[in-house]
CSV table of C-alpha atoms in Angstrom, one decimal:
chain,number,residue,atom,x,y,z
M,1,MET,CA,99.5,124.2,95.3
M,2,ILE,CA,102.5,123.0,93.3
M,3,HIS,CA,103.0,120.2,95.9
M,4,ALA,CA,99.4,119.1,95.5
M,5,LEU,CA,99.7,119.1,91.7
M,6,ALA,CA,103.0,117.2,91.8
M,7,TRP,CA,101.7,114.5,94.1
M,8,PHE,CA,98.5,114.2,92.1
M,9,LEU,CA,100.5,113.6,88.9
M,10,ILE,CA,103.0,111.3,90.7
M,11,GLY,CA,100.5,109.3,92.7
M,12,TYR,CA,97.2,109.3,90.8
M,13,SER,CA,97.9,110.0,87.1
M,14,ASP,CA,97.0,106.6,85.7
M,15,GLY,CA,94.0,107.9,83.7
M,16,LEU,CA,96.0,110.8,82.3
M,17,VAL,CA,99.0,108.7,81.5
M,18,TYR,CA,97.0,106.1,79.6
M,19,TRP,CA,95.2,108.8,77.8
M,20,LEU,CA,98.6,110.0,76.6
M,21,ILE,CA,99.6,106.5,75.7
M,22,ASN,CA,96.5,106.2,73.5
M,23,LEU,CA,97.1,109.6,72.0
M,24,THR,CA,100.8,109.2,71.3
M,25,GLU,CA,100.9,105.4,70.9
M,26,ILE,CA,104.1,105.5,73.0
M,27,THR,CA,103.7,102.7,75.6
M,28,GLY,CA,105.5,102.6,78.9
M,29,TYR,CA,104.2,104.2,82.0
M,30,MET,CA,107.6,105.5,83.2
M,31,VAL,CA,108.0,107.5,79.9
M,32,TYR,CA,105.4,109.9,81.3
M,33,ILE,CA,105.7,109.7,85.0
M,34,THR,CA,109.6,109.8,85.4
M,35,PRO,CA,109.9,113.4,84.1
M,36,VAL,CA,107.3,114.6,86.6
M,37,ILE,CA,109.2,113.0,89.5
M,38,ILE,CA,112.5,114.5,88.3
M,39,ILE,CA,111.1,118.0,87.9
M,40,TYR,CA,109.4,117.8,91.4
M,41,ILE,CA,112.6,116.7,93.1
M,42,ILE,CA,114.6,119.4,91.3
M,43,TYR,CA,112.0,121.9,92.5
M,44,LEU,CA,112.4,120.7,96.1
M,45,PHE,CA,116.2,121.1,95.9
M,46,MET,CA,116.0,124.6,94.4
M,47,PHE,CA,113.3,126.1,96.6
M,48,CYS,CA,113.0,124.0,99.8
M,49,LYS,CA,116.6,123.5,100.6
M,50,ILE,CA,116.3,119.8,101.1
M,51,SER,CA,119.1,117.1,101.2
M,52,LEU,CA,119.5,113.4,100.9
M,53,SER,CA,121.2,111.0,103.4
M,54,THR,CA,124.8,110.0,102.8
M,55,SER,CA,123.8,106.4,102.9
M,56,LEU,CA,121.3,106.7,100.1
M,57,ALA,CA,124.0,106.6,97.4
M,58,ARG,CA,125.4,103.4,98.9
M,59,ARG,CA,122.0,101.8,99.0
M,60,GLN,CA,121.1,102.8,95.4
M,61,ILE,CA,124.5,101.6,94.1
M,62,PHE,CA,123.9,98.3,95.8
M,63,PHE,CA,120.4,98.1,94.3
M,64,ILE,CA,121.5,99.1,90.8
M,65,SER,CA,124.4,96.6,91.0
M,66,PHE,CA,121.9,93.9,92.1
M,67,ALA,CA,119.6,94.8,89.2
M,68,ILE,CA,122.4,94.8,86.6
M,69,ALA,CA,123.8,91.5,87.9
M,70,LEU,CA,120.3,89.9,87.8
M,71,PHE,CA,119.7,91.3,84.3
M,72,PHE,CA,122.9,89.6,82.9
M,73,PHE,CA,122.2,86.4,84.9
M,74,GLN,CA,118.8,86.2,83.2
M,75,ILE,CA,120.2,86.8,79.8
M,76,PHE,CA,122.9,84.1,80.3
M,77,SER,CA,120.4,81.6,81.8
M,78,VAL,CA,117.3,82.0,79.7
M,79,GLY,CA,118.2,84.2,76.7
M,80,GLU,CA,116.1,87.1,75.7
M,81,ILE,CA,114.0,88.9,78.3
M,82,TYR,CA,111.6,91.9,78.2
M,83,THR,CA,114.3,94.5,78.8
M,84,VAL,CA,112.1,97.6,78.8
M,85,GLY,CA,109.6,96.2,81.3
M,86,TYR,CA,112.4,95.1,83.5
M,87,ILE,CA,114.0,98.5,83.5
M,88,GLN,CA,110.6,100.1,84.3
M,89,VAL,CA,110.1,97.8,87.4
M,90,ILE,CA,113.6,98.5,88.6
M,91,VAL,CA,113.2,102.3,88.1
M,92,MET,CA,110.0,102.3,90.0
M,93,ILE,CA,111.5,100.4,93.0
M,94,GLY,CA,114.5,102.6,93.0
M,95,VAL,CA,112.4,105.7,92.9
M,96,SER,CA,110.4,104.4,95.9
M,97,PHE,CA,113.7,104.1,97.8
M,98,LEU,CA,114.6,107.7,96.8
M,99,ILE,CA,111.2,109.1,97.9
M,100,THR,CA,111.4,107.4,101.2
M,101,ASP,CA,114.9,108.8,101.9
M,102,LEU,CA,113.9,112.3,100.6
M,103,PHE,CA,111.0,112.6,103.1
M,104,LYS,CA,112.9,111.0,106.0
M,105,GLU,CA,115.8,113.4,105.7
M,106,ASN,CA,113.6,116.5,105.3
M,107,GLU,CA,110.6,115.5,107.4
M,108,ILE,CA,110.2,118.9,109.1
M,109,ILE,CA,110.3,120.8,105.8
M,110,LEU,CA,108.2,118.4,103.7
M,111,ARG,CA,105.5,117.3,106.2
M,112,PRO,CA,103.4,120.5,105.9
M,113,HIS,CA,103.7,120.6,102.1
M,114,PHE,CA,102.8,116.9,101.8
M,115,ALA,CA,99.9,117.4,104.3
M,116,ASN,CA,98.4,120.2,102.2
M,117,GLY,CA,98.8,118.3,99.0
M,118,ILE,CA,97.6,114.9,100.0
M,119,ILE,CA,94.3,116.1,101.6
M,120,THR,CA,93.5,118.1,98.4
M,121,ILE,CA,94.2,115.0,96.3
M,122,HIS,CA,92.2,112.8,98.7
M,123,TYR,CA,89.1,114.9,98.3
M,124,ILE,CA,89.5,115.2,94.5
M,125,ILE,CA,89.7,111.4,93.9
M,126,CYS,CA,86.9,110.7,96.4
M,127,PHE,CA,84.7,113.3,94.8
M,128,TYR,CA,85.5,112.0,91.3
M,129,ALA,CA,84.7,108.4,92.2
M,130,ILE,CA,81.4,109.3,93.9
M,131,PHE,CA,80.5,111.7,91.0
M,132,SER,CA,81.3,109.0,88.4
M,133,TRP,CA,79.1,106.5,90.2
M,134,ILE,CA,76.2,109.0,90.3
M,135,ILE,CA,76.5,109.7,86.6
M,136,LEU,CA,76.8,106.0,85.9
M,137,ARG,CA,73.6,105.2,87.9
M,138,VAL,CA,71.5,108.2,86.7
M,139,VAL,CA,72.6,108.6,83.1
M,140,GLY,CA,74.2,105.2,82.3
M,141,GLU,CA,77.5,106.7,81.2
M,142,ASP,CA,80.9,106.0,82.8
M,143,ILE,CA,83.0,109.1,82.8
M,144,SER,CA,86.0,107.4,84.4
M,145,LEU,CA,89.1,108.5,82.6
M,146,TYR,CA,90.1,104.9,81.6
M,147,ILE,CA,86.8,103.8,80.2
M,148,VAL,CA,86.6,104.6,76.5
M,149,ASP,CA,84.2,101.9,75.3
M,150,PHE,CA,81.6,101.0,77.9
M,151,ASP,CA,80.4,98.0,75.8
M,152,THR,CA,83.7,96.2,76.0
M,153,LEU,CA,83.7,95.9,79.8
M,154,SER,CA,83.2,92.5,81.3
M,155,GLY,CA,80.0,91.8,83.2
M,156,PHE,CA,81.5,92.1,86.7
M,157,ALA,CA,83.0,95.5,85.9
M,158,ALA,CA,80.2,97.1,84.0
M,159,ASN,CA,78.4,98.4,87.1
M,160,ARG,CA,81.5,99.7,88.9
M,161,THR,CA,83.3,102.9,88.3
M,162,SER,CA,87.1,103.0,88.3
M,163,GLY,CA,87.6,106.6,89.6
M,164,LEU,CA,90.9,107.8,88.3
M,165,HIS,CA,92.4,104.4,87.8
M,166,ARG,CA,92.1,101.7,85.2
M,167,GLU,CA,90.4,99.2,87.4
M,168,PRO,CA,88.3,99.6,90.6
M,169,SER,CA,91.0,97.8,92.6
M,170,TRP,CA,93.5,100.4,91.5
M,171,ALA,CA,91.2,103.2,92.6
M,172,GLY,CA,91.0,101.4,95.9
M,173,TYR,CA,94.8,101.5,96.3
M,174,ALA,CA,94.8,105.2,95.4
M,175,LEU,CA,92.1,106.0,97.9
M,176,ALA,CA,93.7,103.9,100.7
M,177,SER,CA,97.1,105.6,100.2
M,178,SER,CA,95.7,109.1,100.1
M,179,TYR,CA,93.7,108.4,103.2
M,180,LEU,CA,96.8,107.1,105.0
M,181,GLY,CA,98.6,110.3,104.1
M,182,VAL,CA,95.8,112.3,105.7
M,183,LEU,CA,95.8,110.0,108.7
M,184,ILE,CA,99.6,110.5,109.2
M,185,THR,CA,99.7,114.2,108.7
M,186,ARG,CA,96.3,115.3,110.1
M,187,PRO,CA,95.4,112.7,112.8
M,188,ASN,CA,93.0,115.1,114.6
M,189,ARG,CA,90.9,116.0,111.5
M,190,LEU,CA,89.8,112.6,110.2
M,191,TRP,CA,86.0,112.5,110.2
M,192,LEU,CA,85.3,114.1,106.8
M,193,PRO,CA,88.3,112.5,105.0
M,194,GLN,CA,87.2,109.1,106.5
M,195,ILE,CA,83.6,109.5,105.4
M,196,ALA,CA,84.7,110.5,101.9
M,197,TYR,CA,87.0,107.5,101.8
M,198,LEU,CA,84.3,105.0,102.8
M,199,LEU,CA,81.8,106.4,100.3
M,200,ALA,CA,84.3,106.3,97.5
M,201,ILE,CA,85.3,102.8,98.4
M,202,GLY,CA,81.7,101.8,98.4
M,203,VAL,CA,80.9,103.2,95.0
M,204,THR,CA,84.0,101.8,93.3
M,205,GLY,CA,83.3,98.3,94.8
M,206,ALA,CA,87.0,97.8,95.3
M,207,GLY,CA,87.5,94.7,97.3
M,208,ALA,CA,91.1,95.5,98.2
M,209,GLY,CA,90.1,99.0,99.2
M,210,LEU,CA,87.4,97.6,101.4
M,211,ILE,CA,89.8,95.3,103.2
M,212,MET,CA,92.2,98.2,103.8
M,213,ALA,CA,89.4,100.4,105.0
M,214,CYS,CA,88.4,97.7,107.6
M,215,VAL,CA,92.0,97.3,108.8
M,216,PHE,CA,92.5,101.1,109.1
M,217,ILE,CA,89.3,101.8,111.0
M,218,ALA,CA,89.8,98.8,113.3
M,219,GLN,CA,93.3,99.9,114.2
M,220,GLN,CA,92.1,103.5,114.9
M,221,VAL,CA,89.2,102.3,117.1
M,222,LEU,CA,91.4,99.9,119.1
M,223,ILE,CA,94.2,102.4,119.8
M,224,ASN,CA,91.8,105.2,120.6
M,225,ARG,CA,91.9,105.9,124.4
M,226,ARG,CA,88.3,107.2,124.5
M,227,GLY,CA,85.9,104.8,126.1
M,228,ASN,CA,86.7,101.4,127.5
M,229,LEU,CA,87.6,98.3,125.5
M,230,VAL,CA,84.1,96.9,125.5
M,231,LEU,CA,82.7,100.1,124.0
M,232,ARG,CA,85.3,100.1,121.3
M,233,LEU,CA,84.7,96.5,120.4
M,234,GLY,CA,81.0,97.3,120.3
M,235,VAL,CA,81.8,100.1,117.8
M,236,LEU,CA,83.8,97.7,115.7
M,237,ALA,CA,81.0,95.1,115.8
M,238,VAL,CA,78.5,97.7,114.5
M,239,LEU,CA,80.8,98.8,111.8
M,240,GLY,CA,81.4,95.2,110.8
M,241,LEU,CA,77.7,94.5,110.6
M,242,LEU,CA,77.3,97.7,108.5
M,243,VAL,CA,80.0,96.4,106.1
M,244,LEU,CA,78.3,93.0,105.9
M,245,VAL,CA,74.9,94.7,105.0
M,246,VAL,CA,76.3,97.1,102.4
M,247,PHE,CA,78.6,94.6,100.7
M,248,SER,CA,76.4,91.5,101.3
M,249,GLY,CA,75.8,91.0,97.6
M,250,ARG,CA,79.5,91.0,96.7
M,251,ILE,CA,80.5,88.9,99.7
M,252,SER,CA,77.8,86.3,98.8
M,253,GLU,CA,79.2,86.1,95.2
M,254,VAL,CA,82.8,85.6,96.5
M,255,LEU,CA,81.8,82.9,99.0
M,256,ASN,CA,79.6,81.1,96.4
M,257,GLN,CA,82.4,81.4,93.8
M,258,ASN,CA,80.3,83.4,91.5
M,259,ASP,CA,82.5,86.5,91.4
M,260,PRO,CA,84.7,86.5,88.3
M,261,SER,CA,87.2,88.9,89.8
M,262,SER,CA,88.0,86.8,92.9
M,263,GLN,CA,87.9,83.6,90.8
M,264,MET,CA,90.4,85.0,88.4
M,265,ARG,CA,92.7,85.9,91.2
M,266,LEU,CA,92.5,82.3,92.6
M,267,GLU,CA,93.0,80.7,89.2
M,268,SER,CA,96.0,83.0,88.4
M,269,THR,CA,97.6,81.9,91.7
M,270,THR,CA,97.3,78.2,90.7
M,271,VAL,CA,98.9,78.9,87.3
M,272,ALA,CA,101.7,80.9,88.9
M,273,ALA,CA,102.4,78.1,91.4
M,274,GLU,CA,102.8,75.7,88.5
M,275,VAL,CA,105.2,78.0,86.7
M,276,ILE,CA,107.3,78.4,89.8
M,277,ALA,CA,107.4,74.6,90.4
M,278,GLU,CA,108.6,74.2,86.8
M,279,THR,CA,111.3,77.0,86.6
M,280,PHE,CA,112.5,77.7,90.2
M,281,PRO,CA,115.2,78.7,91.1
M,282,ILE,CA,116.3,80.3,87.8
M,283,GLY,CA,112.8,81.5,86.8
M,284,THR,CA,111.3,82.0,83.4
M,285,GLY,CA,113.2,85.3,82.7
M,286,PHE,CA,111.5,88.6,83.0
M,287,GLY,CA,108.6,88.9,80.5
M,288,ASN,CA,108.6,85.2,79.6
M,289,TYR,CA,105.9,84.2,82.0
M,290,GLN,CA,103.3,83.3,79.4
M,291,ASP,CA,105.8,81.0,77.6
M,292,HIS,CA,105.5,78.6,80.6
M,293,ALA,CA,102.0,79.4,81.9
M,294,ILE,CA,99.2,77.1,80.9
M,295,PHE,CA,95.9,79.0,80.9
M,296,ASP,CA,93.1,76.5,80.5
M,297,PRO,CA,90.7,78.0,77.9
M,298,THR,CA,87.7,76.4,79.4
M,299,ILE,CA,88.4,78.3,82.6
M,300,TRP,CA,90.0,81.5,81.3
M,301,GLY,CA,87.6,82.1,78.5
M,302,GLY,CA,85.3,83.7,81.0
M,303,PHE,CA,88.0,86.0,82.4
M,304,LEU,CA,90.1,87.6,79.7
M,305,ASP,CA,91.6,86.9,76.2
M,306,ILE,CA,95.2,85.8,76.9
M,307,SER,CA,96.1,86.4,73.3
M,308,GLU,CA,95.2,90.1,73.8
M,309,ALA,CA,96.5,90.4,77.3
M,310,THR,CA,100.1,89.4,76.3
M,311,TYR,CA,101.7,91.0,79.4
M,312,TYR,CA,99.3,89.3,81.9
M,313,LYS,CA,100.9,87.1,84.6
M,314,SER,CA,99.1,86.5,87.8
M,315,ASP,CA,97.3,88.9,90.2
M,316,VAL,CA,100.0,88.4,92.9
M,317,LEU,CA,103.1,90.5,92.6
M,318,ALA,CA,105.3,88.3,94.8
M,319,LEU,CA,104.4,85.2,92.7
M,320,ASN,CA,105.2,87.0,89.5
M,321,PHE,CA,108.6,88.0,90.7
M,322,ILE,CA,109.4,84.5,91.9
M,323,ALA,CA,108.1,82.9,88.7
M,324,GLU,CA,110.1,85.2,86.4
M,325,LEU,CA,113.2,85.9,88.5
M,326,GLY,CA,113.4,82.7,90.5
M,327,PHE,CA,115.4,82.9,93.8
M,328,PHE,CA,116.3,86.5,93.0
M,329,GLY,CA,112.6,87.3,92.8
M,330,ILE,CA,112.3,86.5,96.5
M,331,VAL,CA,115.2,88.8,97.3
M,332,LEU,CA,113.8,91.6,95.2
M,333,THR,CA,110.4,91.2,96.9
M,334,ILE,CA,111.9,91.3,100.3
M,335,LEU,CA,114.0,94.4,99.4
M,336,PHE,CA,110.9,96.2,98.1
M,337,ILE,CA,108.7,95.3,101.1
M,338,MET,CA,111.4,96.3,103.6
M,339,ASN,CA,111.3,99.8,102.2
M,340,PHE,CA,107.8,100.2,103.6
M,341,SER,CA,108.4,98.8,107.1
M,342,SER,CA,108.2,101.1,110.1
M,343,ARG,CA,107.9,100.3,113.8
M,344,SER,CA,105.8,103.4,114.4
M,345,ASN,CA,103.3,102.8,111.5
M,346,VAL,CA,102.2,99.3,110.8
M,347,LEU,CA,99.3,100.5,108.6
M,348,VAL,CA,101.5,101.4,105.6
M,349,PHE,CA,103.2,98.0,105.8
M,350,VAL,CA,99.8,96.3,105.9
M,351,ALA,CA,98.6,98.3,102.9
M,352,VAL,CA,101.7,97.4,100.9
M,353,MET,CA,101.3,93.7,101.8
M,354,ILE,CA,97.7,93.8,100.6
M,355,MET,CA,98.7,95.5,97.4
M,356,VAL,CA,101.5,92.9,96.8
M,357,LEU,CA,99.0,90.1,97.3
M,358,THR,CA,96.1,91.5,95.3
M,359,SER,CA,97.9,93.3,92.4
M,360,GLY,CA,100.2,91.7,89.9
M,361,THR,CA,102.3,94.7,89.1
M,362,VAL,CA,104.7,97.0,90.9
M,363,ILE,CA,104.0,99.9,88.5
M,364,GLN,CA,101.5,101.3,90.9
M,365,PRO,CA,102.0,105.1,91.6
M,366,ALA,CA,100.3,104.6,95.0
M,367,TYR,CA,103.5,103.0,96.2
M,368,LEU,CA,105.2,106.4,95.8
M,369,VAL,CA,102.7,108.0,98.2
M,370,LEU,CA,103.2,105.2,100.7
M,371,ALA,CA,107.0,105.7,100.3
M,372,ALA,CA,106.6,109.4,101.3
M,373,ILE,CA,104.4,108.5,104.2
M,374,ILE,CA,106.9,105.9,105.6
M,375,GLY,CA,109.7,108.4,105.0
M,376,LEU,CA,107.9,111.0,107.2
M,377,GLU,CA,107.3,108.4,109.9
M,378,ARG,CA,111.0,107.4,109.9
M,379,GLY,CA,112.1,111.0,110.0
M,380,ARG,CA,109.7,111.8,112.9
M,381,THR,CA,110.9,108.7,114.8
M,382,ALA,CA,114.5,109.5,114.3
M,383,ARG,CA,114.0,113.2,115.4
M,384,GLU,CA,112.1,112.1,118.6
M,385,ALA,CA,114.8,109.5,119.4
M,386,ALA,CA,117.5,112.1,118.9
M,387,GLY,CA,115.6,114.5,121.2
M,388,ARG,CA,115.4,111.9,123.9
M,389,ASP,CA,119.2,111.3,123.6
M,390,GLY,CA,119.7,115.0,124.1
M,391,THR,CA,121.5,115.5,120.8
M,392,VAL,CA,119.0,118.1,119.5
């Protein structure tokens, strides 16, 4: 049970953390989540007899050296930067490296613990999203942990629940990562988790979650050896038609450019491209994005108040890194994405790429769950390779 609780707090605690931020007025996500990660890792070392690879220290030293060098380069090049935010991003990326290594080196020990924890979490967040949607439709109240003032929501979000996350898209990332955890650890028991996942994605209206759901299901159908290829393609066609019917309204809004969410993403990409063209290869300096970005009020007035959203950049993480960190932003993006690459499991890599391209921030706890999944896969692959070589 402690493993389920730990991964719930690590991977899906956005609502609880932001409640604490509102309560204490102490900002900074890592202020609350880092102690949980540290306590959990200490617990694993004390009671599960786990270890870390000898190469992790070298990789972390390289990464920390890179981060420090980049920090002073930015200070020297552009002057003041948002130091606290920069540290938070670097800590989150470094922790993702640590989690990957932890689960790779202790795959046999941690796989059953992770399997029991992640399926519990998956059902909890699916149930919460579905239950929130029912209450919203029947009673007209949004009980999502983030929503404190229903009247302040923009029109496109007022009929969508956010589950345990601040935005419906964040709920989609959480649902996708927990489902992938179930897929990796319990591949023969997928029907109920899959149905729960699809229902939860449907009620949150998370576009990114829907895209990932389609990718996951398509991959499973195509690699399944049951039935011939024509039959499997037929199943995919039926599922595709069902998706078109269920999400026809949202799809029509996106195609007709009437969906504020997708329009905001496209506009933010244009703004980011202009910032990059102006400041590359040095970049604006971390946290200085809005000093260079031009948000046309006639366009952005229908999206959000930039004077209030002072930390907003674009909705594409890679573009934000490149805009603020210049050439080194490309390097940091590559380092981050490489941590989630695996020959044996392309789905995690696809999920991370979708998140990188549809979310503007790396402070996404779902990345830690995906880091654990990729660590388990690397550990299993290494163990099987060693067995084939006759070394174990």
